[in-house]
Every structure is written in structure tokens, then in C-alpha cells.
GROMACS .gro file of C-alpha atoms in nm:
model
  401
    1UNK     CA    1   0.379   2.468   2.228
    2UNK     CA    2   0.614   2.334   2.493
    3UNK     CA    3   0.564   2.054   2.743
    4UNK     CA    4   0.609   2.149   3.105
    5UNK     CA    5   0.695   1.891   3.368
    6UNK     CA    6   0.389   1.825   3.585
    7UNK     CA    7   0.409   1.946   3.941
    8UNK     CA    8   0.277   1.614   4.076
    9UNK     CA    9   0.268   1.254   3.947
   10UNK     CA   10   0.004   1.170   3.688
   11UNK     CA   11  -0.219   0.867   3.729
   12UNK     CA   12  -0.296   0.635   3.437
   13UNK     CA   13  -0.328   0.261   3.399
   14UNK     CA   14  -0.375   0.248   3.776
   15UNK     CA   15  -0.018   0.353   3.870
   16UNK     CA   16   0.146   0.676   3.978
   17UNK     CA   17   0.372   0.804   3.702
   18UNK     CA   18   0.653   1.053   3.754
   19UNK     CA   19   0.746   1.305   3.484
   20UNK     CA   20   0.885   1.115   3.188
   21UNK     CA   21   1.257   1.065   3.146
   22UNK     CA   22   1.477   1.208   2.875
   23UNK     CA   23   1.511   0.973   2.577
   24UNK     CA   24   1.855   0.808   2.576
   25UNK     CA   25   1.824   0.707   2.209
   26UNK     CA   26   1.608   0.880   1.950
   27UNK     CA   27   1.396   0.662   1.716
   28UNK     CA   28   1.475   0.620   1.345
   29UNK     CA   29   1.383   0.925   1.138
   30UNK     CA   30   1.171   0.920   0.822
   31UNK     CA   31   1.039   1.188   0.586
   32UNK     CA   32   0.685   1.202   0.447
   33UNK     CA   33   0.631   1.429   0.144
   34UNK     CA   34   0.272   1.505   0.045
   35UNK     CA   35   0.185   1.582  -0.319
   36UNK     CA   36  -0.181   1.685  -0.298
   37UNK     CA   37  -0.299   1.666  -0.661
   38UNK     CA   38  -0.490   1.389  -0.841
   39UNK     CA   39  -0.632   1.359  -1.191
   40UNK     CA   40  -0.972   1.314  -1.028
   41UNK     CA   41  -1.096   1.290  -0.669
   42UNK     CA   42  -1.230   0.941  -0.592
   43UNK     CA   43  -1.570   0.924  -0.416
   44UNK     CA   44  -1.435   0.715  -0.124
   45UNK     CA   45  -1.120   0.921  -0.061
   46UNK     CA   46  -1.085   1.131   0.254
   47UNK     CA   47  -0.716   1.212   0.204
   48UNK     CA   48  -0.604   1.568   0.141
   49UNK     CA   49  -0.620   1.546  -0.238
   50UNK     CA   50  -0.736   1.799  -0.496
   51UNK     CA   51  -0.818   1.777  -0.867
   52UNK     CA   52  -0.514   1.886  -1.067
   53UNK     CA   53  -0.520   2.177  -1.309
   54UNK     CA   54  -0.377   2.116  -1.661
   55UNK     CA   55  -0.042   2.262  -1.550
   56UNK     CA   56   0.086   2.178  -1.202
   57UNK     CA   57   0.294   2.436  -1.011
   58UNK     CA   58   0.587   2.195  -0.982
   59UNK     CA   59   0.865   2.449  -0.941
   60UNK     CA   60   0.677   2.656  -0.685
   61UNK     CA   61   0.571   2.351  -0.487
   62UNK     CA   62   0.924   2.205  -0.473
   63UNK     CA   63   1.050   2.545  -0.353
   64UNK     CA   64   0.781   2.547  -0.084
   65UNK     CA   65   0.861   2.188   0.025
   66UNK     CA   66   1.228   2.270   0.074
   67UNK     CA   67   1.145   2.591   0.261
   68UNK     CA   68   0.904   2.390   0.477
   69UNK     CA   69   1.178   2.136   0.549
   70UNK     CA   70   1.419   2.415   0.642
   71UNK     CA   71   1.186   2.517   0.923
   72UNK     CA   72   1.196   2.165   1.072
   73UNK     CA   73   1.572   2.113   1.049
   74UNK     CA   74   1.651   2.250   1.394
   75UNK     CA   75   1.462   1.955   1.547
   76UNK     CA   76   1.655   1.683   1.360
   77UNK     CA   77   2.011   1.815   1.349
   78UNK     CA   78   2.268   1.534   1.343
   79UNK     CA   79   2.020   1.263   1.243
   80UNK     CA   80   1.988   1.073   0.913
   81UNK     CA   81   1.687   0.964   0.711
   82UNK     CA   82   1.606   0.593   0.706
   83UNK     CA   83   1.316   0.628   0.460
   84UNK     CA   84   1.126   0.874   0.243
   85UNK     CA   85   0.765   0.830   0.131
   86UNK     CA   86   0.600   1.037  -0.144
   87UNK     CA   87   0.225   1.019  -0.077
   88UNK     CA   88  -0.079   1.197  -0.204
   89UNK     CA   89  -0.275   1.264  -0.408
   90UNK     CA   90  -0.080   1.114  -0.694
   91UNK     CA   91   0.291   1.196  -0.663
   92UNK     CA   92   0.361   1.035  -1.001
   93UNK     CA   93   0.194   1.336  -1.166
   94UNK     CA   94   0.517   1.524  -1.095
   95UNK     CA   95   0.802   1.505  -1.344
   96UNK     CA   96   1.127   1.325  -1.271
   97UNK     CA   97   1.303   1.660  -1.300
   98UNK     CA   98   1.093   1.810  -1.019
   99UNK     CA   99   1.130   1.507  -0.792
  100UNK     CA  100   1.504   1.496  -0.866
  101UNK     CA  101   1.551   1.857  -0.761
  102UNK     CA  102   1.351   1.790  -0.448
  103UNK     CA  103   1.548   1.477  -0.349
  104UNK     CA  104   1.877   1.656  -0.410
  105UNK     CA  105   1.761   1.944  -0.190
  106UNK     CA  106   1.653   1.706   0.086
  107UNK     CA  107   1.985   1.520   0.084
  108UNK     CA  108   2.176   1.849   0.105
  109UNK     CA  109   1.987   1.920   0.427
  110UNK     CA  110   1.964   1.575   0.592
  111UNK     CA  111   2.200   1.285   0.518
  112UNK     CA  112   2.051   0.967   0.376
  113UNK     CA  113   2.116   0.626   0.534
  114UNK     CA  114   2.320   0.402   0.306
  115UNK     CA  115   2.024   0.166   0.263
  116UNK     CA  116   1.750   0.431   0.254
  117UNK     CA  117   1.408   0.318   0.129
  118UNK     CA  118   1.241   0.575  -0.100
  119UNK     CA  119   0.880   0.498  -0.195
  120UNK     CA  120   0.665   0.675  -0.454
  121UNK     CA  121   0.288   0.630  -0.476
  122UNK     CA  122   0.163   0.594  -0.833
  123UNK     CA  123  -0.162   0.517  -1.012
  124UNK     CA  124  -0.187   0.303  -1.327
  125UNK     CA  125  -0.341   0.588  -1.523
  126UNK     CA  126  -0.021   0.793  -1.477
  127UNK     CA  127   0.230   0.526  -1.585
  128UNK     CA  128   0.474   0.621  -1.859
  129UNK     CA  129   0.771   0.388  -1.906
  130UNK     CA  130   1.024   0.665  -1.970
  131UNK     CA  131   0.913   0.861  -1.664
  132UNK     CA  132   0.939   0.560  -1.433
  133UNK     CA  133   1.283   0.467  -1.563
  134UNK     CA  134   1.385   0.823  -1.475
  135UNK     CA  135   1.232   0.790  -1.127
  136UNK     CA  136   1.437   0.477  -1.066
  137UNK     CA  137   1.757   0.656  -1.171
  138UNK     CA  138   1.685   0.924  -0.909
  139UNK     CA  139   1.723   0.663  -0.635
  140UNK     CA  140   1.352   0.598  -0.583
  141UNK     CA  141   1.365   0.224  -0.513
  142UNK     CA  142   1.009   0.127  -0.420
  143UNK     CA  143   0.669   0.191  -0.577
  144UNK     CA  144   0.322   0.169  -0.427
  145UNK     CA  145   0.070   0.126  -0.708
  146UNK     CA  146  -0.295   0.211  -0.641
  147UNK     CA  147  -0.482  -0.070  -0.819
  148UNK     CA  148  -0.790  -0.109  -0.588
  149UNK     CA  149  -0.951  -0.359  -0.828
  150UNK     CA  150  -0.897  -0.520  -1.169
  151UNK     CA  151  -1.268  -0.543  -1.254
  152UNK     CA  152  -1.418  -0.278  -1.480
  153UNK     CA  153  -1.748  -0.232  -1.299
  154UNK     CA  154  -1.575  -0.205  -0.962
  155UNK     CA  155  -1.323   0.049  -1.091
  156UNK     CA  156  -1.604   0.260  -1.235
  157UNK     CA  157  -1.793   0.245  -0.905
  158UNK     CA  158  -1.477   0.363  -0.725
  159UNK     CA  159  -1.424   0.650  -0.969
  160UNK     CA  160  -1.081   0.524  -1.078
  161UNK     CA  161  -0.929   0.659  -1.400
  162UNK     CA  162  -0.767   0.330  -1.509
  163UNK     CA  163  -0.904  -0.002  -1.631
  164UNK     CA  164  -0.804  -0.357  -1.545
  165UNK     CA  165  -0.565  -0.397  -1.838
  166UNK     CA  166  -0.382  -0.077  -1.743
  167UNK     CA  167  -0.350  -0.205  -1.387
  168UNK     CA  168  -0.187  -0.527  -1.510
  169UNK     CA  169   0.045  -0.337  -1.745
  170UNK     CA  170   0.148  -0.096  -1.468
  171UNK     CA  171   0.302  -0.378  -1.264
  172UNK     CA  172   0.495  -0.503  -1.567
  173UNK     CA  173   0.617  -0.153  -1.650
  174UNK     CA  174   0.732  -0.104  -1.292
  175UNK     CA  175   0.946  -0.416  -1.312
  176UNK     CA  176   1.082  -0.319  -1.656
  177UNK     CA  177   1.176   0.023  -1.517
  178UNK     CA  178   1.399  -0.147  -1.260
  179UNK     CA  179   1.170  -0.165  -0.957
  180UNK     CA  180   1.222  -0.505  -0.797
  181UNK     CA  181   1.036  -0.391  -0.484
  182UNK     CA  182   0.678  -0.272  -0.527
  183UNK     CA  183   0.345  -0.275  -0.348
  184UNK     CA  184  -0.001  -0.318  -0.495
  185UNK     CA  185  -0.287  -0.143  -0.316
  186UNK     CA  186  -0.606  -0.350  -0.333
  187UNK     CA  187  -0.945  -0.302  -0.169
  188UNK     CA  188  -1.219  -0.547  -0.079
  189UNK     CA  189  -1.575  -0.507   0.044
  190UNK     CA  190  -1.649  -0.305  -0.270
  191UNK     CA  191  -2.002  -0.215  -0.386
  192UNK     CA  192  -2.195  -0.536  -0.469
  193UNK     CA  193  -1.875  -0.743  -0.444
  194UNK     CA  194  -1.906  -1.119  -0.400
  195UNK     CA  195  -1.653  -1.357  -0.245
  196UNK     CA  196  -1.554  -1.477  -0.593
  197UNK     CA  197  -1.508  -1.117  -0.711
  198UNK     CA  198  -1.278  -1.035  -0.420
  199UNK     CA  199  -1.070  -1.351  -0.454
  200UNK     CA  200  -1.046  -1.296  -0.829
  201UNK     CA  201  -0.890  -0.955  -0.768
  202UNK     CA  202  -0.652  -1.104  -0.514
  203UNK     CA  203  -0.545  -1.389  -0.744
  204UNK     CA  204  -0.475  -1.142  -1.024
  205UNK     CA  205  -0.265  -0.927  -0.790
  206UNK     CA  206  -0.067  -1.230  -0.668
  207UNK     CA  207  -0.003  -1.336  -1.029
  208UNK     CA  208   0.177  -1.004  -1.087
  209UNK     CA  209   0.428  -1.106  -0.815
  210UNK     CA  210   0.449  -0.785  -0.611
  211UNK     CA  211   0.681  -0.797  -0.311
  212UNK     CA  212   0.413  -0.638  -0.094
  213UNK     CA  213   0.033  -0.619  -0.090
  214UNK     CA  214  -0.184  -0.369   0.096
  215UNK     CA  215  -0.525  -0.539   0.111
  216UNK     CA  216  -0.790  -0.357   0.308
  217UNK     CA  217  -1.164  -0.316   0.336
  218UNK     CA  218  -1.344  -0.018   0.187
  219UNK     CA  219  -1.487   0.199   0.462
  220UNK     CA  220  -1.720   0.495   0.425
  221UNK     CA  221  -1.547   0.805   0.560
  222UNK     CA  222  -1.707   1.140   0.650
  223UNK     CA  223  -1.666   1.425   0.402
  224UNK     CA  224  -1.663   1.192   0.101
  225UNK     CA  225  -1.915   1.137  -0.178
  226UNK     CA  226  -1.971   0.780  -0.060
  227UNK     CA  227  -2.053   0.904   0.290
  228UNK     CA  228  -2.328   1.129   0.155
  229UNK     CA  229  -2.442   0.887  -0.118
  230UNK     CA  230  -2.355   0.544   0.023
  231UNK     CA  231  -2.331   0.256  -0.224
  232UNK     CA  232  -2.462  -0.094  -0.150
  233UNK     CA  233  -2.181  -0.278   0.027
  234UNK     CA  234  -2.157  -0.652   0.099
  235UNK     CA  235  -2.325  -0.786   0.413
  236UNK     CA  236  -2.116  -0.862   0.721
  237UNK     CA  237  -2.118  -1.239   0.662
  238UNK     CA  238  -1.977  -1.188   0.311
  239UNK     CA  239  -1.714  -0.946   0.441
  240UNK     CA  240  -1.604  -1.202   0.700
  241UNK     CA  241  -1.584  -1.477   0.436
  242UNK     CA  242  -1.375  -1.250   0.212
  243UNK     CA  243  -1.137  -1.167   0.496
  244UNK     CA  244  -1.084  -1.530   0.599
  245UNK     CA  245  -1.048  -1.670   0.247
  246UNK     CA  246  -0.826  -1.384   0.134
  247UNK     CA  247  -0.587  -1.418   0.424
  248UNK     CA  248  -0.557  -1.792   0.361
  249UNK     CA  249  -0.486  -1.730  -0.009
  250UNK     CA  250  -0.217  -1.474   0.068
  251UNK     CA  251  -0.048  -1.703   0.320
  252UNK     CA  252  -0.058  -1.990   0.070
  253UNK     CA  253   0.142  -1.776  -0.175
  254UNK     CA  254   0.404  -1.663   0.074
  255UNK     CA  255   0.264  -1.323   0.176
  256UNK     CA  256   0.293  -1.298   0.553
  257UNK     CA  257   0.059  -1.058   0.731
  258UNK     CA  258   0.263  -0.823   0.948
  259UNK     CA  259   0.004  -0.550   1.004
  260UNK     CA  260  -0.375  -0.524   0.997
  261UNK     CA  261  -0.383  -0.469   0.619
  262UNK     CA  262  -0.022  -0.529   0.508
  263UNK     CA  263   0.123  -0.851   0.364
  264UNK     CA  264   0.477  -0.903   0.239
  265UNK     CA  265   0.718  -1.156   0.101
  266UNK     CA  266   1.005  -1.240   0.340
  267UNK     CA  267   1.220  -0.934   0.409
  268UNK     CA  268   0.994  -0.701   0.208
  269UNK     CA  269   0.785  -0.533   0.477
  270UNK     CA  270   0.767  -0.156   0.417
  271UNK     CA  271   1.035  -0.002   0.635
  272UNK     CA  272   0.874   0.342   0.627
  273UNK     CA  273   0.548   0.202   0.760
  274UNK     CA  274   0.720  -0.022   1.015
  275UNK     CA  275   0.890   0.288   1.153
  276UNK     CA  276   0.553   0.464   1.176
  277UNK     CA  277   0.380   0.173   1.352
  278UNK     CA  278   0.667   0.128   1.598
  279UNK     CA  279   0.637   0.493   1.708
  280UNK     CA  280   0.937   0.612   1.512
  281UNK     CA  281   0.988   0.974   1.412
  282UNK     CA  282   0.891   1.136   1.084
  283UNK     CA  283   0.902   1.485   0.941
  284UNK     CA  284   0.593   1.573   0.738
  285UNK     CA  285   0.622   1.834   0.462
  286UNK     CA  286   0.365   1.939   0.205
  287UNK     CA  287   0.004   2.055   0.214
  288UNK     CA  288  -0.173   1.887   0.505
  289UNK     CA  289   0.123   1.665   0.600
  290UNK     CA  290   0.155   1.541   0.958
  291UNK     CA  291   0.477   1.479   1.150
  292UNK     CA  292   0.593   1.339   1.483
  293UNK     CA  293   0.930   1.422   1.637
  294UNK     CA  294   1.095   1.314   1.961
  295UNK     CA  295   1.338   1.539   2.144
  296UNK     CA  296   1.625   1.433   2.373
  297UNK     CA  297   1.461   1.609   2.669
  298UNK     CA  298   1.163   1.373   2.641
  299UNK     CA  299   0.921   1.600   2.454
  300UNK     CA  300   0.727   1.424   2.175
  301UNK     CA  301   0.554   1.667   1.941
  302UNK     CA  302   0.301   1.606   1.664
  303UNK     CA  303   0.276   1.871   1.390
  304UNK     CA  304   0.047   1.938   1.097
  305UNK     CA  305   0.088   2.164   0.798
  306UNK     CA  306  -0.142   2.407   0.615
  307UNK     CA  307  -0.397   2.195   0.428
  308UNK     CA  308  -0.503   2.382   0.112
  309UNK     CA  309  -0.241   2.395  -0.167
  310UNK     CA  310  -0.316   2.760  -0.242
  311UNK     CA  311  -0.251   2.850   0.121
  312UNK     CA  312   0.059   2.631   0.141
  313UNK     CA  313   0.198   2.813  -0.165
  314UNK     CA  314   0.110   3.156  -0.025
  315UNK     CA  315   0.430   3.320   0.113
  316UNK     CA  316   0.218   3.525   0.354
  317UNK     CA  317   0.096   3.210   0.533
  318UNK     CA  318   0.284   2.976   0.765
  319UNK     CA  319   0.362   2.622   0.654
  320UNK     CA  320   0.283   2.484   0.999
  321UNK     CA  321  -0.082   2.499   1.098
  322UNK     CA  322  -0.041   2.358   1.448
  323UNK     CA  323   0.141   2.131   1.690
  324UNK     CA  324   0.065   1.927   1.999
  325UNK     CA  325   0.316   1.813   2.261
  326UNK     CA  326   0.194   1.475   2.386
  327UNK     CA  327   0.130   1.449   2.759
  328UNK     CA  328   0.212   1.150   2.980
  329UNK     CA  329  -0.156   1.064   2.990
  330UNK     CA  330  -0.179   1.053   2.609
  331UNK     CA  331   0.133   0.851   2.541
  332UNK     CA  332   0.015   0.495   2.627
  333UNK     CA  333  -0.273   0.515   2.380
  334UNK     CA  334  -0.064   0.700   2.117
  335UNK     CA  335   0.210   0.436   2.131
  336UNK     CA  336  -0.016   0.133   2.142
  337UNK     CA  337  -0.265   0.237   1.874
  338UNK     CA  338   0.027   0.205   1.633
  339UNK     CA  339   0.229  -0.081   1.784
  340UNK     CA  340  -0.068  -0.314   1.833
  341UNK     CA  341  -0.157  -0.294   1.463
  342UNK     CA  342   0.152  -0.505   1.401
  343UNK     CA  343   0.059  -0.874   1.411
  344UNK     CA  344   0.368  -0.954   1.620
  345UNK     CA  345   0.347  -0.631   1.819
  346UNK     CA  346   0.673  -0.486   1.947
  347UNK     CA  347   0.931  -0.575   2.210
  348UNK     CA  348   0.823  -0.442   2.549
  349UNK     CA  349   1.149  -0.253   2.592
  350UNK     CA  350   1.051  -0.030   2.298
  351UNK     CA  351   0.781   0.135   2.511
  352UNK     CA  352   1.018   0.306   2.760
  353UNK     CA  353   1.269   0.375   2.483
  354UNK     CA  354   1.017   0.557   2.264
  355UNK     CA  355   0.806   0.726   2.533
  356UNK     CA  356   1.035   0.788   2.831
  357UNK     CA  357   0.773   0.618   3.051
  358UNK     CA  358   0.817   0.299   3.252
  359UNK     CA  359   0.663  -0.036   3.168
  360UNK     CA  360   0.527  -0.044   3.523
  361UNK     CA  361   0.298   0.244   3.435
  362UNK     CA  362   0.111   0.006   3.200
  363UNK     CA  363   0.086  -0.277   3.452
  364UNK     CA  364  -0.279  -0.256   3.557
  365UNK     CA  365  -0.416  -0.186   3.210
  366UNK     CA  366  -0.194  -0.459   3.070
  367UNK     CA  367  -0.321  -0.718   3.319
  368UNK     CA  368  -0.682  -0.626   3.241
  369UNK     CA  369  -0.619  -0.660   2.865
  370UNK     CA  370  -0.449  -0.997   2.917
  371UNK     CA  371  -0.732  -1.126   3.135
  372UNK     CA  372  -0.980  -1.018   2.866
  373UNK     CA  373  -0.796  -1.233   2.613
  374UNK     CA  374  -0.708  -0.930   2.400
  375UNK     CA  375  -0.337  -0.897   2.479
  376UNK     CA  376  -0.082  -1.178   2.473
  377UNK     CA  377   0.056  -1.286   2.809
  378UNK     CA  378   0.417  -1.233   2.707
  379UNK     CA  379   0.638  -1.018   2.932
  380UNK     CA  380   0.894  -0.944   2.660
  381UNK     CA  381   0.639  -0.827   2.401
  382UNK     CA  382   0.338  -0.601   2.365
  383UNK     CA  383   0.121  -0.784   2.112
  384UNK     CA  384  -0.249  -0.838   2.053
  385UNK     CA  385  -0.395  -1.187   2.049
  386UNK     CA  386  -0.588  -1.298   1.739
  387UNK     CA  387  -0.903  -1.187   1.920
  388UNK     CA  388  -0.737  -0.858   2.011
  389UNK     CA  389  -0.656  -0.793   1.646
  390UNK     CA  390  -1.023  -0.844   1.558
  391UNK     CA  391  -1.136  -0.613   1.838
  392UNK     CA  392  -0.848  -0.366   1.835
  393UNK     CA  393  -1.060  -0.071   1.944
  394UNK     CA  394  -1.175  -0.264   2.252
  395UNK     CA  395  -0.814  -0.348   2.333
  396UNK     CA  396  -0.698   0.012   2.300
  397UNK     CA  397  -0.978   0.132   2.528
  398UNK     CA  398  -0.801  -0.050   2.812
  399UNK     CA  399  -0.516   0.201   2.786
  400UNK     CA  400  -0.723   0.520   2.778
  401UNK     CA  401  -0.721   0.730   3.092
   0.00000   0.00000   0.00000
């Protein structure tokens, strides 16, 4: 799909907008690699994950990932990768040998930045000290460990394969393997969870001294077991108490909130995610992976890959399932739904740099959002107020055409 210049100016945000300009500077480039297999599918999970067979098709899947990447290379020629993120599923089910061959193949195709961040998602039930030492030697320099809770009854309710002791040991093993930069994934608002339960989980996570914490509320998503058989979740007043007390506890221990559900020690914000939220570019390879690439002529294209692993591995089928070139009318919302998740927002100048559109095109919608108390009155930044962060959907509605 290609984007054609409109024959007449488009109207959005109350201002006439000419066809967007070519992008003088392309955003940083990242790579997302999706490994779609898990030991077991969790009842709350709506990600593209599938229960693993006893023997994973590692060799075939790595071959397919590199062939998939080859088809995207024409769009990123001359650029370098600032970050790589292995997501899933459970990428740590793959051997170090398979991931090593994959990383070598990627680097042969796209140069790595000298300070590249390479993150691997892992679950405590898949931790083996020798394997994680080998991962670190490959150049993987950041882990994201899916803890969710340390409490046995909560882990059982969530369908997790690990227990609390394994979760604690996983963090220690990560550090022993040479990972001085790691995230713990933790959920709150769990079935029948009290304020004390939630803060107990958070205190245990903080005691393990991760550099980064992803702390977010369980939500019931369509096409999940929990959606069809909903558990009893805490009432709204309890959820609000958990959120307030948890944020205060994190701040007290030096974890600054920089995104709706992300907290980090100084200098340890996830660069891959910061690039995503600031409307950077990323190639997506693997079953069901999504990508977003900017082109010098101003086109910005979102892509998505074939979802089912069996189809992705089928040579008769295309890796790419579809693409969408963003229109001028879509860009304000697309940009801001990411940027406004950041607690400090972004510099205003990033909007024309990343979209090719003028700041003036946002003027009327911006004024309305400011007058509603949802957007900060700050010419040099696009940032939500505290109220805007709480009612982010209401804020974003101001920028829909």
C-alpha cells in the first residue's frame, strides 16, 4: 500500500493541513523479535502465544526470522539498530545457540549501535544458570523477568508455572549471570487481592533491587479465559488505594515513574520502550509481530506479520499479513497515544520531526485539551497533566478527527 498526496488540504484539529513534508531526519530504529511459544498459556494473556510442543522448531524458526528480516531490509538501508527486544511468548525457551545464530544473522544485515540495548523476556520457570550465562555472553544485556506475583495463591490464579521462591531465585540468578540491568514484571489488581497483598508483592520486588519495574493493573481482555470466566477482582476503591500507595512506595525507593506503568532507577529507563513511545521506528519479525517504519518521503507505514506459527513457518505463505500507510488525519492520534503515556511527555519539536506535520495543525485541539486541564500549558512540550494521565482516553479523544 502506498500513500498518495491528497489533492486538497485535509482538516483536523480545526486547521487546514497541507500534504505532509518529507522527514529531514529519520527516528531511531529498533528491532522487535517475537518468539510465540510458552510452556502454558496464561488465562489473562491476549498476546500471540501458543503452548510449546516438547521439541521447538528452533532451527526452522531462526531461518524464517532471518528470511522475514531480509524482506524488510530495503526500507532500512543505511540505518543502525539502537535496540533489540525479544518478546513472546517466552523467548527464554530458545537455546543460546539458536539466539546466537539469530543475533549474528541480524548484525550481518543491519549494523548495531555501539551501545545497543538487547532485552530478552524470561519467566522464572525457565531459568537455568548456565543458559543465562550463555545469553549474557551473546551480548544480551538486559532481562525482563515475568514475575507477576510472589504469592502462591495469586500465581495459581494467574496460571503461572513458577512459585514465589523461584521468582526470588530468578532475580539472583540473573545478577549472577552478569545482568546488572533487569526488569521485573509485576501485576496488581489480582483476583481477591488486598492492599496489603499488593504492597507485599511490591516490597518483595524492590528488595531484589531490579533496575526497572513494570507495575501494572490486571485487565480482562477479550479472547482470554478470564474474559469468558471472569475472576473476582478488587473493587475500584481498593484499586485506587493500591495505585496511590504503590506509587508512593516506588518513589520512596528511588524508582521514578516515566510511563503509565514503568518505573526505573536513574538512567535505567528501557530505551527500546522509550523509542516506541516517542514514535520511533521498529522492524517487527516473527509470528504476529508488528512494525512501524518511516520513509524519507514522509510515508509512515505500519506492518503486521502472519500470526499462527504453522503459517509463519510455511514457505508457501507470506511473512507479511498486511500493512497500513498512516494518513495525515490519523497521525495526531497515532503520535500522541504513545507520547502522552510518558509522564514528562515529549518535546513539541518531536511532533513535526516524526510526523512531517506542523505544530500549528494541533493548535485548536491542543487549546481545548489545555483548557480542560488534561494537557500541560507548556509550549515547548506535549505532556499530560496529572489529571490527563488519569483520564488519558479523554485526552486523546481531543485529537481524533
